[in-house]
Amino acid sequence: MSDSKAIFLKDATVNAADGDQRAFIRKALGGYYVNRDLQKARYRDWERARDAASLAKWSAVNDLANVLEKFVTNFERNGGVVHWARDAAEARAIILKIAEDNKAKAIVKSKCMTSEEIHLNDALEKAGYGVVESDLGEFIQQLRGEAPYHFVFPCMHVKREAISELFTKHLGTAPTDSPEELTMIARRHLRQLYVDADIGITGANFLVAETGQISITENEGNARLTAALPRIHIALSGIEKVVNHLDDLSVLLPMLATAGAGQPMTCYNTLYSGPRKKGECDGPEQFHIVLLDNARTRLLADPEQRDALHCIRCGACLNVCPIFKNIGGLAYGTTYQGPIGSVITPHLRGLKQWNHLSGASSLCGACTDACPVRIDLHHHLLHNRRNAAKESPTLFDQVFHHGFNFVIKRPWLFATGGRIFRATLPLLQKLPLPYMGAWMKTRDLPKAPAQSFRDQWKNQNV
Amino acid sequence: MSDARSDIFARIREALKVKAPKPHLKGEPKPGSTSSVAKPWLPDGGETADASLSILAEQLAKLKAVLIRVPDHASAAKAVAELSAAKNWKKVAYHGHPLLRPVAAALPCETWEADTSFEKQRLEGCDAGITTCESIVAQLGAILVSSASSGGRALSILPHVHVVVAEASQVVPDLGSALALAKARHGDQMPSMLSFITGPSRTGDIERILVLGAHGPKELYLVLVG
């Protein structure tokens, strides 16, 4: 058993037994379901909109070399600097070098899952930079020293009392049980940090090839401030975030907000093209983008699952997933939790270590239904199971499949086996069968028929 | 020596040698088409100016943004001055635009044309920021500001209150029209920032309970002339 699987099984078992926490998560998601359905109802045809969104991403991902080339040309024409990173280590090195070259001290970050993926904060802190997460949820998780629980709602599992204690401990503020007051504490604390920071690091939700702009989606305004006040703006993005046309956003931005957060559109959807232009009064002097592969091309090379790169990270599949709701986000041990994380993590980090996530699903298909860009999520979990069995079959797989193969090709053996099985079935009922305990506790094995199907067929008078 | 860029492009080209099937779609939408008529499946933005205005009013109300409709520019200045007095603003920053200077002049408090002598620490101390905008999207209640139309990047996000003064003719039905308009207006000289503002800043990060004014403005006013 891989280490990550052992940790997963342990954490999942503990969390699934925590009824209070599960009820808390269900309650937190309750309002989302209502708002999402209200917003979806405003679409004159949500399914057609999903078609359009899926086509926009399909066109870009399946022509990635050309679309990316076009984006980069236009981005550079706008005055931005492009950096390429094959893996996480290269991306960290690039960002550290920019910080070093510019003698930066303080860094403010807005929410960026790609930076979690490359463990950027650790690297920056080790190099002596002060790094502050400015998204409220990420800020709370940073103080807690914990990874995000959900890639859109990082601290949705933390109760207000715990946040109040955390702020009292780290910021010295008076305890309060009002979410409003807690939000204002973070607001007051972070404001001066934006003003003082040398570097602002953001992610990117979309890279628009046609115009060379990057698009950032957020609700709090922290990404706006991060890209407005520091003298250097660094955006970190996976190469798959590119879209062909500016107009693609007229579909993708509202759908991202509706599917992910039950909003018509998030509060701020901002397009950046380059550093401060001539005649503009503020904005950064430098604008860098780090384009990251980090095994995305491995997923791209699998035409069957290539559509997993269409993901716009809205989080809708997590919000509806019965497994996510029961075991929580931290048990996954991945950057991307829930169904999409279970699909892509084996590609990004290795199928052998992470195939257990392919079983972290009831295969109910709620994720596939929820996905605004129509990623075939639950079938991809099956594809991963198949690939894993092919790549490195377990002993059980080998014995079972070879045995099955041997028996099914020999009708006499199959018939004999069936006869023995029918005769011994009443005995099996009384034996303590391995793995069957919970099932057998409340159920009886079916009664064996006197004749096999083959005998019945042979004896019938047709 | 192979650099990261050529390596990544080589990996992409190799990966794409095997084609993925085109998704099976019910009706094929045209990518890159900009007309709102081309996307009759998105939320409605109104087919006439009046319809758009009423959708806009409804959306803004749901977003907890305040719409103030006035007949002319003099009444706009008066409305903002009343707001300033009622909310007891001490310092107000505004974008140096011919339409906004008279508005600022009518204010009963200290005013500052932020983009002519920008200073971030000074802006941080302002109660409100007043800007114009590029366009307003009825379909979503979104206001498109830019570093060109809104006195840079910070003026519309750093002060605690954001006031937008705009003409009713700037209302467009949907997001596609607003993007097309920005492209037509700026061509390949886009302002370095274009931002759709959909209501006052908000967060639901604590127990998914909505709180306004996370980092950006707590209050958003749209003063619509005409």
XYZ file of C-alpha atoms in Angstrom:
688
model
C 0.000 0.000 0.000
C 1.388 3.447 -0.906
C 1.978 5.932 1.926
C -0.508 8.374 0.462
C -3.122 5.601 0.368
C -2.515 4.634 4.013
C -2.876 8.272 5.116
C -5.966 8.684 2.976
C -7.683 5.602 4.418
C -6.904 6.640 7.976
C -8.027 10.275 7.583
C -11.094 9.353 5.562
C -12.197 6.861 8.222
C -11.756 9.346 11.045
C -13.512 12.181 9.197
C -16.406 10.072 7.974
C -17.154 9.166 11.598
C -17.204 12.838 12.679
C -20.921 13.533 12.487
C -20.641 17.131 13.767
C -18.142 18.115 11.120
C -20.179 16.478 8.374
C -23.305 18.303 9.480
C -21.335 21.577 9.541
C -20.123 21.053 5.948
C -23.622 20.132 4.756
C -25.025 23.274 6.353
C -22.285 25.440 4.838
C -23.145 24.089 1.382
C -26.924 24.480 1.862
C -27.018 28.130 0.803
C -24.834 27.396 -2.192
C -27.305 24.858 -3.622
C -30.159 27.371 -3.394
C -28.218 30.238 -4.981
C -26.713 28.042 -7.689
C -30.152 26.840 -8.754
C -31.565 30.379 -8.714
C -28.718 31.588 -10.938
C -28.882 28.574 -13.253
C -32.573 29.293 -13.741
C -31.656 32.679 -15.246
C -29.883 30.904 -18.118
C -32.246 30.523 -21.003
C -30.578 27.154 -21.734
C -27.923 26.012 -19.257
C -27.138 22.874 -21.265
C -26.393 24.894 -24.418
C -24.203 27.193 -22.348
C -22.298 24.125 -21.119
C -21.830 23.072 -24.760
C -20.365 26.465 -25.596
C -18.084 26.523 -22.558
C -16.854 23.022 -23.272
C -16.204 23.857 -26.934
C -14.267 27.006 -26.028
C -11.908 25.004 -23.822
C -11.729 22.051 -26.236
C -10.683 24.323 -29.121
C -7.860 25.861 -27.104
C -6.554 22.689 -25.438
C -6.532 20.690 -28.672
C -4.579 23.409 -30.452
C -2.481 24.271 -27.428
C 0.839 24.926 -29.152
C -0.612 27.525 -31.536
C -2.928 29.172 -29.042
C -0.191 29.415 -26.422
C 2.222 30.830 -29.005
C -0.325 33.495 -29.906
C -0.946 34.354 -26.257
C 2.758 34.723 -25.558
C 3.345 36.940 -28.626
C 0.534 39.270 -27.605
C 1.492 39.223 -23.924
C 5.024 40.310 -24.802
C 3.745 42.970 -27.206
C 1.804 44.409 -24.244
C 5.054 44.749 -22.322
C 4.926 41.652 -20.115
C 7.770 39.178 -19.538
C 7.141 35.464 -20.112
C 8.915 32.703 -18.167
C 8.608 28.955 -18.795
C 8.780 26.302 -16.109
C 8.904 22.586 -16.902
C 8.245 21.674 -13.288
C 7.623 23.058 -9.806
C 11.311 23.542 -8.984
C 11.870 25.678 -12.100
C 8.811 27.802 -11.322
C 10.005 28.435 -7.759
C 13.503 29.305 -9.004
C 12.118 31.815 -11.524
C 10.017 33.605 -8.906
C 12.862 33.643 -6.375
C 15.162 35.139 -9.004
C 12.707 37.943 -9.821
C 12.444 38.724 -6.096
C 16.210 38.658 -5.676
C 16.952 40.756 -8.797
C 14.562 43.440 -7.578
C 15.729 43.375 -3.956
C 12.197 42.697 -2.791
C 11.327 42.226 0.868
C 7.598 41.901 1.321
C 5.363 39.809 -0.909
C 1.582 39.804 -0.950
C -0.291 36.983 -2.662
C -3.817 36.561 -3.868
C -5.415 33.142 -4.080
C -3.596 30.858 -6.500
C -3.907 27.079 -6.368
C -1.004 26.694 -8.790
C 1.220 28.253 -6.129
C -0.023 25.619 -3.664
C 0.836 23.007 -6.265
C 4.474 24.171 -6.396
C 4.733 24.908 -2.636
C 5.765 28.469 -3.370
C 5.225 29.935 0.094
C 7.664 27.497 1.717
C 10.337 28.354 -0.821
C 9.844 32.116 -0.436
C 9.820 31.965 3.354
C 12.948 29.815 3.437
C 14.661 32.417 1.276
C 13.765 35.050 3.883
C 10.828 36.854 2.259
C 7.733 37.809 4.189
C 4.764 36.300 2.350
C 1.153 37.076 3.179
C -1.890 35.354 1.710
C -4.517 38.052 1.206
C -7.611 36.014 0.371
C -9.476 35.730 3.688
C -9.770 31.950 3.544
C -6.144 31.500 2.508
C -5.042 33.996 5.178
C -6.816 31.905 7.821
C -5.295 28.689 6.472
C -1.847 30.288 6.425
C -2.214 31.228 10.115
C -3.436 27.699 10.857
C -0.466 26.223 8.989
C -2.845 23.999 7.061
C -3.424 23.326 3.345
C -6.694 24.585 1.787
C -9.680 22.337 2.524
C -11.470 23.191 -0.727
C -9.760 24.907 -3.645
C -12.450 27.601 -3.848
C -13.474 27.835 -0.155
C -10.167 27.168 1.629
C -11.428 27.304 5.242
C -15.046 26.204 4.894
C -14.463 23.572 7.610
C -13.327 26.057 10.285
C -15.893 27.344 12.756
C -16.026 31.016 13.673
C -14.946 30.345 17.272
C -11.735 28.759 16.000
C -11.092 31.731 13.687
C -11.669 34.154 16.537
C -9.148 32.262 18.712
C -6.682 32.178 15.831
C -6.914 35.953 15.345
C -6.595 36.580 19.081
C -3.463 34.448 19.171
C -1.749 35.844 16.056
C -3.130 39.367 15.710
C -3.968 40.128 19.333
C -7.571 41.080 18.590
C -10.532 40.744 20.971
C -12.606 37.583 20.626
C -15.823 37.858 18.587
C -18.345 35.415 17.130
C -19.438 37.665 14.278
C -18.217 36.662 10.780
C -18.574 40.355 9.820
C -16.266 41.515 12.611
C -13.764 38.712 11.868
C -13.684 39.761 8.214
C -13.062 43.380 9.237
C -10.138 42.311 11.456
C -8.469 40.668 8.455
C -9.323 43.692 6.273
C -7.691 46.143 8.671
C -4.669 43.896 9.160
C -4.000 43.414 5.442
C -4.578 46.936 4.093
C -1.199 48.362 4.971
C 0.507 45.180 3.757
C -0.719 45.798 0.202
C 0.660 49.309 0.327
C 4.042 48.152 1.659
C 4.585 45.039 -0.495
C 7.178 45.087 -3.302
C 5.772 42.112 -5.170
C 2.218 40.964 -5.765
C 1.735 37.338 -6.822
C -1.547 36.237 -8.391
C -2.799 33.266 -10.345
C -4.752 33.464 -13.595
C -8.106 31.942 -14.450
C -7.857 32.461 -18.189
C -5.123 33.528 -20.605
C -6.674 35.232 -23.620
C -4.634 34.457 -26.740
C -6.348 37.013 -28.971
C -5.394 39.993 -26.793
C -2.551 38.710 -24.588
C -4.544 39.533 -21.452
C -4.848 37.402 -18.327
C -8.183 37.163 -16.550
C -8.479 36.887 -12.766
C -11.731 35.976 -11.010
C -12.297 36.839 -7.343
C -14.831 38.219 -4.858
C -12.901 40.068 -2.199
C -10.871 42.593 -4.177
C -7.606 41.243 -2.796
C -6.331 40.235 -6.237
C -7.200 43.730 -7.550
C -5.147 45.278 -4.731
C -2.329 42.761 -5.198
C -2.038 43.699 -8.870
C -2.444 47.447 -8.268
C -0.162 48.534 -5.445
C 3.157 46.566 -5.444
C 5.757 47.613 -8.024
C 6.050 44.099 -9.479
C 3.217 41.786 -10.507
C 3.955 38.090 -11.027
C 1.209 35.828 -12.321
C 1.627 32.067 -12.091
C -0.471 29.914 -14.391
C -0.706 26.429 -15.830
C -0.299 26.312 -19.618
C -3.815 24.869 -20.042
C -5.558 28.064 -18.912
C -5.439 29.607 -22.371
C -8.545 30.411 -24.445
C -8.697 31.628 -28.050
C -10.986 34.643 -27.979
C -11.796 37.478 -25.608
C -15.437 36.685 -26.302
C -15.030 33.178 -24.831
C -15.080 34.942 -21.468
C -18.652 36.133 -22.069
C -19.628 32.486 -21.497
C -16.904 31.258 -19.157
C -16.914 34.063 -16.552
C -20.630 33.886 -15.662
C -20.627 30.074 -15.746
C -17.583 29.859 -13.495
C -19.365 31.992 -10.902
C -22.730 30.256 -11.186
C -21.388 26.697 -11.100
C -18.781 27.388 -8.453
C -20.364 29.857 -6.077
C -24.005 30.351 -7.085
C -23.361 33.935 -8.222
C -24.315 35.664 -11.508
C -20.677 36.654 -11.800
C -18.057 37.016 -9.082
C -17.442 40.501 -7.734
C -14.276 41.248 -9.679
C -13.320 39.786 -13.047
C -10.220 41.601 -14.170
C -8.191 41.560 -17.381
C -4.548 42.580 -17.171
C -2.444 43.364 -20.203
C 1.017 44.375 -19.238
C 2.494 46.669 -16.589
C 1.496 50.318 -16.107
C 1.092 51.900 -19.542
C 2.231 55.368 -20.568
C -0.255 57.887 -19.219
C -1.539 55.605 -16.429
C -1.083 56.874 -12.885
C -0.501 53.621 -11.011
C 0.058 49.896 -11.452
C 3.237 47.805 -11.379
C 6.389 48.681 -13.319
C 6.974 45.048 -14.224
C 4.529 42.322 -15.176
C 5.795 38.737 -15.300
C 3.981 35.550 -16.123
C 5.306 32.109 -15.220
C 3.810 29.422 -17.470
C 3.949 26.036 -15.802
C 3.841 22.553 -17.295
C 4.397 20.321 -14.212
C 3.019 17.163 -15.884
C 0.111 18.882 -17.625
C 1.545 17.701 -20.948
C 1.369 14.139 -19.582
C -2.380 14.538 -19.177
C -2.519 16.230 -22.597
C -0.919 13.132 -24.132
C -3.903 10.994 -23.043
C -6.640 11.792 -25.582
C -9.196 9.858 -23.524
C -8.779 12.114 -20.484
C -7.489 15.253 -22.178
C -10.748 17.017 -21.361
C -9.690 17.069 -17.698
C -7.500 20.006 -18.810
C -10.685 21.925 -19.644
C -11.222 22.383 -15.891
C -11.833 26.008 -14.882
C -11.436 25.203 -11.150
C -14.944 26.311 -10.194
C -15.238 23.644 -7.512
C -18.786 22.619 -8.487
C -17.811 18.924 -8.519
C -16.545 19.135 -4.929
C -19.713 20.838 -3.736
C -21.930 18.006 -4.958
C -19.643 15.040 -4.248
C -20.914 12.658 -1.534
C -17.355 11.518 -0.851
C -16.051 15.073 -0.419
C -18.939 15.906 1.891
C -18.211 12.888 4.075
C -14.426 12.724 4.242
C -13.650 16.430 3.803
C -11.008 18.092 1.656
C -7.909 17.537 3.742
C -8.113 13.718 3.653
C -7.323 13.733 -0.079
C -3.798 14.964 0.636
C -3.765 16.671 -2.781
C -3.625 20.265 -4.072
C -6.895 19.732 -5.928
C -9.540 17.932 -3.891
C -12.760 16.184 -4.858
C -13.595 14.475 -8.145
C -11.392 16.653 -10.380
C -8.471 16.154 -7.983
C -9.029 12.403 -7.947
C -8.938 12.399 -11.756
C -5.880 14.579 -12.349
C -3.656 13.835 -9.332
C -2.652 10.357 -10.598
C -1.541 12.051 -13.842
C 0.307 14.872 -12.101
C 1.936 12.836 -9.337
C 1.946 9.209 -10.473
C -0.764 6.601 -10.880
C 0.877 4.043 -8.595
C 0.905 6.330 -5.543
C -2.479 7.937 -6.169
C -4.698 5.336 -7.796
C -6.583 4.870 -4.517
C -8.347 8.182 -5.294
C -9.985 6.488 -8.289
C -11.960 4.520 -5.711
C -12.885 7.660 -3.741
C -16.143 7.853 -5.635
C -19.585 6.330 -5.538
C -19.671 6.717 -9.337
C -22.998 8.494 -8.912
C -22.082 10.967 -11.641
C -23.141 14.069 -9.712
C -19.741 15.612 -10.523
C -20.128 15.034 -14.255
C -23.606 16.613 -14.165
C -22.323 19.617 -12.228
C -19.307 20.336 -14.430
C -19.886 23.534 -16.472
C -17.357 22.439 -19.107
C -18.671 18.869 -19.312
C -15.622 16.951 -18.118
C -16.540 13.267 -17.991
C -15.301 13.037 -14.412
C -16.732 9.795 -13.103
C -15.815 7.859 -16.227
C -12.256 9.147 -15.930
C -12.094 7.597 -12.467
C -12.964 4.291 -14.125
C -10.342 4.928 -16.811
C -7.737 5.473 -14.098
C -8.754 2.223 -12.380
C -8.365 0.367 -15.672
C -5.014 2.012 -16.417
C -3.712 1.199 -12.949
C -4.717 -2.445 -13.266
C -2.916 -2.588 -16.600
C 0.167 -0.735 -15.431
C 0.828 -2.465 -12.118
C -1.776 -5.101 -11.276
C -2.098 -6.111 -7.638
C -1.760 -9.745 -6.586
C -5.555 -9.934 -6.234
C -5.999 -8.564 -9.765
C -3.552 -11.128 -11.132
C -4.925 -14.154 -9.304
C -8.544 -13.202 -9.876
C -8.233 -12.310 -13.551
C -5.991 -15.230 -14.467
C -8.268 -17.572 -12.542
C -11.359 -16.155 -14.213
C -9.676 -16.371 -17.583
C -8.727 -19.999 -16.976
C -12.189 -21.078 -15.839
C -14.293 -19.178 -18.370
C -12.432 -20.772 -21.293
C -13.228 -24.308 -20.006
C -17.008 -24.961 -20.003
C -16.685 -28.249 -18.055
C -14.712 -26.527 -15.296
C -17.197 -23.656 -15.199
C -20.121 -26.136 -14.883
C -18.364 -28.150 -12.181
C -17.442 -25.007 -10.249
C -21.055 -23.862 -10.454
C -22.318 -27.164 -9.124
C -19.930 -27.025 -6.154
C -20.853 -23.379 -5.484
C -24.601 -24.106 -5.486
C -24.110 -27.019 -3.132
C -21.957 -25.092 -0.665
C -23.831 -21.775 -0.711
C -25.865 -22.527 2.463
C -22.562 -23.219 4.257
C -21.000 -19.938 3.086
C -23.832 -18.104 4.800
C -22.496 -19.331 8.138
C -18.785 -18.662 7.473
C -17.106 -15.360 8.470
C -16.230 -14.198 4.964
C -13.353 -11.728 4.597
C -14.421 -8.126 3.681
C -18.092 -9.164 3.822
C -18.781 -8.643 7.530
C -20.667 -5.349 7.315
C -22.694 -6.499 4.333
C -23.607 -9.888 5.802
C -24.655 -8.446 9.125
C -28.010 -7.352 7.704
C -28.311 -9.491 4.591
C -28.661 -13.143 3.648
C -27.038 -14.722 0.630
C -29.607 -15.609 -2.048
C -30.903 -19.155 -2.187
C -29.172 -21.216 -4.859
C -31.439 -22.526 -7.654
C -31.570 -26.277 -8.125
C -30.322 -26.018 -11.707
C -27.820 -23.713 -13.386
C -29.034 -21.337 -16.088
C -27.272 -23.456 -18.684
C -29.116 -26.586 -17.568
C -32.441 -24.749 -17.529
C -31.775 -23.498 -21.047
C -30.810 -26.958 -22.260
C -33.923 -28.543 -20.749
C -36.510 -26.064 -21.910
C -38.891 -27.049 -24.709
C -38.589 -24.326 -27.298
C 21.033 23.045 -24.868
C 17.283 22.758 -24.712
C 15.494 25.507 -22.858
C 12.243 25.122 -20.952
C 10.202 26.882 -23.628
C 11.218 24.606 -26.496
C 10.936 21.535 -24.269
C 7.384 22.397 -23.288
C 6.386 23.119 -26.886
C 7.974 19.835 -27.988
C 6.002 17.966 -25.299
C 2.767 19.676 -26.389
C 3.292 18.874 -30.070
C 4.149 15.268 -29.244
C 1.088 14.946 -26.965
C -1.286 16.376 -29.568
C -0.230 13.924 -32.289
C -3.147 11.785 -31.134
C -6.355 13.735 -31.621
C -9.103 13.890 -29.009
C -12.646 13.593 -30.381
C -14.597 16.820 -30.585
C -17.207 16.952 -27.830
C -20.638 15.791 -28.880
C -22.768 18.906 -28.784
C -26.471 19.470 -29.199
C -26.130 22.607 -31.277
C -22.853 24.042 -32.339
C -22.277 27.552 -31.017
C -19.939 29.741 -33.054
C -16.786 30.574 -31.119
C -15.691 34.166 -31.360
C -19.061 35.548 -32.389
C -19.787 38.693 -30.491
C -23.425 39.461 -31.037
C -25.773 38.861 -28.141
C -28.257 37.325 -30.540
C -25.679 34.598 -31.113
C -25.984 33.432 -27.487
C -29.685 33.221 -26.750
C -28.981 30.613 -24.045
C -27.153 32.889 -21.564
C -29.076 34.973 -18.972
C -31.220 37.636 -20.641
C -29.767 41.144 -20.948
C -32.835 42.772 -22.527
C -33.596 43.423 -26.187
C -34.475 47.096 -25.830
C -32.768 49.848 -23.825
C -35.719 49.979 -21.406
C -35.673 46.215 -20.883
C -31.931 46.328 -20.241
C -32.327 49.129 -17.717
C -34.946 47.244 -15.775
C -32.831 44.048 -15.723
C -29.887 46.153 -14.572
C -31.868 47.669 -11.702
C -33.005 44.223 -10.590
C -29.490 42.760 -10.709
C -27.899 45.664 -8.846
C -30.488 45.395 -6.087
C -29.746 41.683 -5.660
C -26.041 42.469 -5.482
C -26.648 45.111 -2.796
C -25.251 47.845 -5.019
C -27.191 51.138 -5.009
C -28.553 52.568 -8.268
C -29.326 56.297 -8.288
C -31.024 57.536 -11.461
C -30.853 61.260 -12.190
C -32.047 63.322 -15.178
C -28.917 65.420 -15.778
C -25.327 66.105 -14.713
C -26.255 68.862 -12.274
C -28.535 66.443 -10.412
C -25.742 63.839 -10.439
C -23.430 66.266 -8.658
C -26.195 67.067 -6.191
C -26.884 63.381 -5.512
C -23.225 62.616 -4.799
C -22.946 65.687 -2.542
C -25.971 64.522 -0.542
C -24.455 61.067 -0.234
C -21.206 62.564 0.980
C -22.972 64.634 3.637
C -25.146 61.727 4.779
C -22.193 59.351 5.093
C -19.934 62.017 6.566
C -17.056 61.497 4.114
C -13.971 63.506 5.049
C -11.708 62.871 2.064
C -12.805 61.873 -1.418
C -10.533 60.916 -4.325
C -11.781 61.227 -7.900
C -10.688 60.498 -11.445
C -9.686 63.638 -13.364
C -12.431 63.456 -15.975
C -14.380 66.466 -17.321
C -17.648 64.914 -16.105
C -16.348 64.317 -12.590
C -14.676 67.653 -11.853
C -18.014 69.445 -11.349
C -19.178 66.538 -9.154
C -16.077 66.859 -6.986
C -16.419 70.648 -6.838
C -19.897 70.280 -5.344
C -18.725 68.009 -2.515
C -18.825 69.399 1.051
C -15.454 67.836 1.982
C -11.785 67.611 1.021
C -11.356 66.324 -2.557
C -8.323 65.141 -4.485
C -7.825 64.413 -8.188
C -6.040 61.129 -7.541
C -4.626 60.413 -10.987
C -2.864 63.742 -11.443
C -0.662 63.253 -8.347
C -1.091 59.604 -7.427
C 0.142 58.470 -4.035
C -0.984 55.128 -2.669
C -0.696 55.970 1.029
C -2.842 59.059 0.529
C -5.452 57.064 -1.375
C -5.571 54.512 1.446
C -6.762 57.318 3.717
C -9.688 58.339 1.485
C -13.282 57.478 2.380
C -14.550 57.253 -1.173
C -13.368 57.062 -4.782
C -15.386 58.506 -7.686
C -14.825 57.209 -11.213
C -16.440 56.947 -14.613
C -16.651 53.602 -16.392
C -16.355 51.966 -19.820
C -19.762 50.326 -19.912
C -22.401 48.672 -17.737
C -23.636 45.113 -18.306
C -27.380 44.808 -17.672
C -27.397 40.993 -17.850
C -25.177 40.634 -14.766
C -25.261 44.033 -13.063
C -21.547 44.397 -13.804
C -19.753 47.725 -14.231
C -16.676 47.680 -16.473
C -13.980 50.038 -15.223
C -10.491 50.367 -16.677
C -7.189 51.948 -15.799
C -8.112 54.533 -18.467
C -11.693 55.341 -17.420
C -11.281 55.032 -13.684
C -8.155 56.897 -12.720
C -5.854 53.879 -12.693
C -6.052 50.556 -10.935
C -6.389 51.447 -7.235
C -8.976 54.242 -7.177
C -11.899 51.879 -7.765
C -10.752 49.290 -5.218
C -8.817 50.842 -2.314
C -11.250 53.428 -0.811
C -14.093 52.071 1.363
C -16.783 53.412 -0.958
C -16.854 53.421 -4.771
C -19.112 55.808 -6.671
C -19.490 55.415 -10.437
C -21.008 58.259 -12.455
C -22.169 57.098 -15.882
C -24.601 57.866 -18.706
C -27.624 55.633 -19.253
C -26.387 55.216 -22.832
C -23.381 53.300 -21.484
C -25.618 50.387 -20.522
C -25.121 47.394 -22.840
C -27.236 44.228 -22.746
C -24.624 41.563 -22.049
C -21.042 40.672 -21.288
C -20.247 39.853 -24.919
C -21.319 43.362 -25.996
C -19.167 44.979 -23.292
C -16.088 42.992 -24.371
C -16.737 43.776 -28.052
C -17.120 47.468 -27.226
C -13.839 47.534 -25.288
C -12.085 45.853 -28.207
C -13.567 48.267 -30.729
C -12.660 51.265 -28.579
C -9.098 50.311 -27.647
C -8.016 47.907 -30.416
C -4.599 46.508 -29.606
C -3.957 49.354 -27.157
C -6.051 47.952 -24.319
C -5.762 49.707 -20.951
C -3.454 47.662 -18.719
C -6.448 46.810 -16.520
C -10.102 46.181 -17.385
C -12.248 45.088 -14.471
C -15.875 43.996 -14.277
C -17.215 45.042 -10.884
C -20.289 43.073 -9.864
C -21.490 44.561 -6.589
C -19.550 45.622 -3.511
C -16.564 43.461 -2.447
C -17.709 40.351 -0.591
C -16.577 37.123 1.008
C -18.243 33.970 2.248
C -15.067 32.427 3.591
C -16.270 32.239 7.199
C -18.960 29.538 7.427
C -20.153 30.559 3.922
C -21.908 33.562 5.473
C -21.972 36.608 3.178
C -20.009 39.624 4.426
C -19.663 42.788 2.314
C -16.428 44.747 2.133
C -13.817 41.999 2.339
C -10.892 43.982 0.932
C -12.453 46.250 -1.653
C -15.296 48.771 -1.211
C -18.082 47.928 1.245
C -20.478 50.167 -0.657
C -20.984 50.620 -4.386
C -23.121 53.415 -5.901
C -23.982 53.774 -9.564
C -25.223 57.254 -10.431
C -26.850 56.914 -13.835
C -27.525 60.096 -15.804
C -30.436 60.174 -18.277
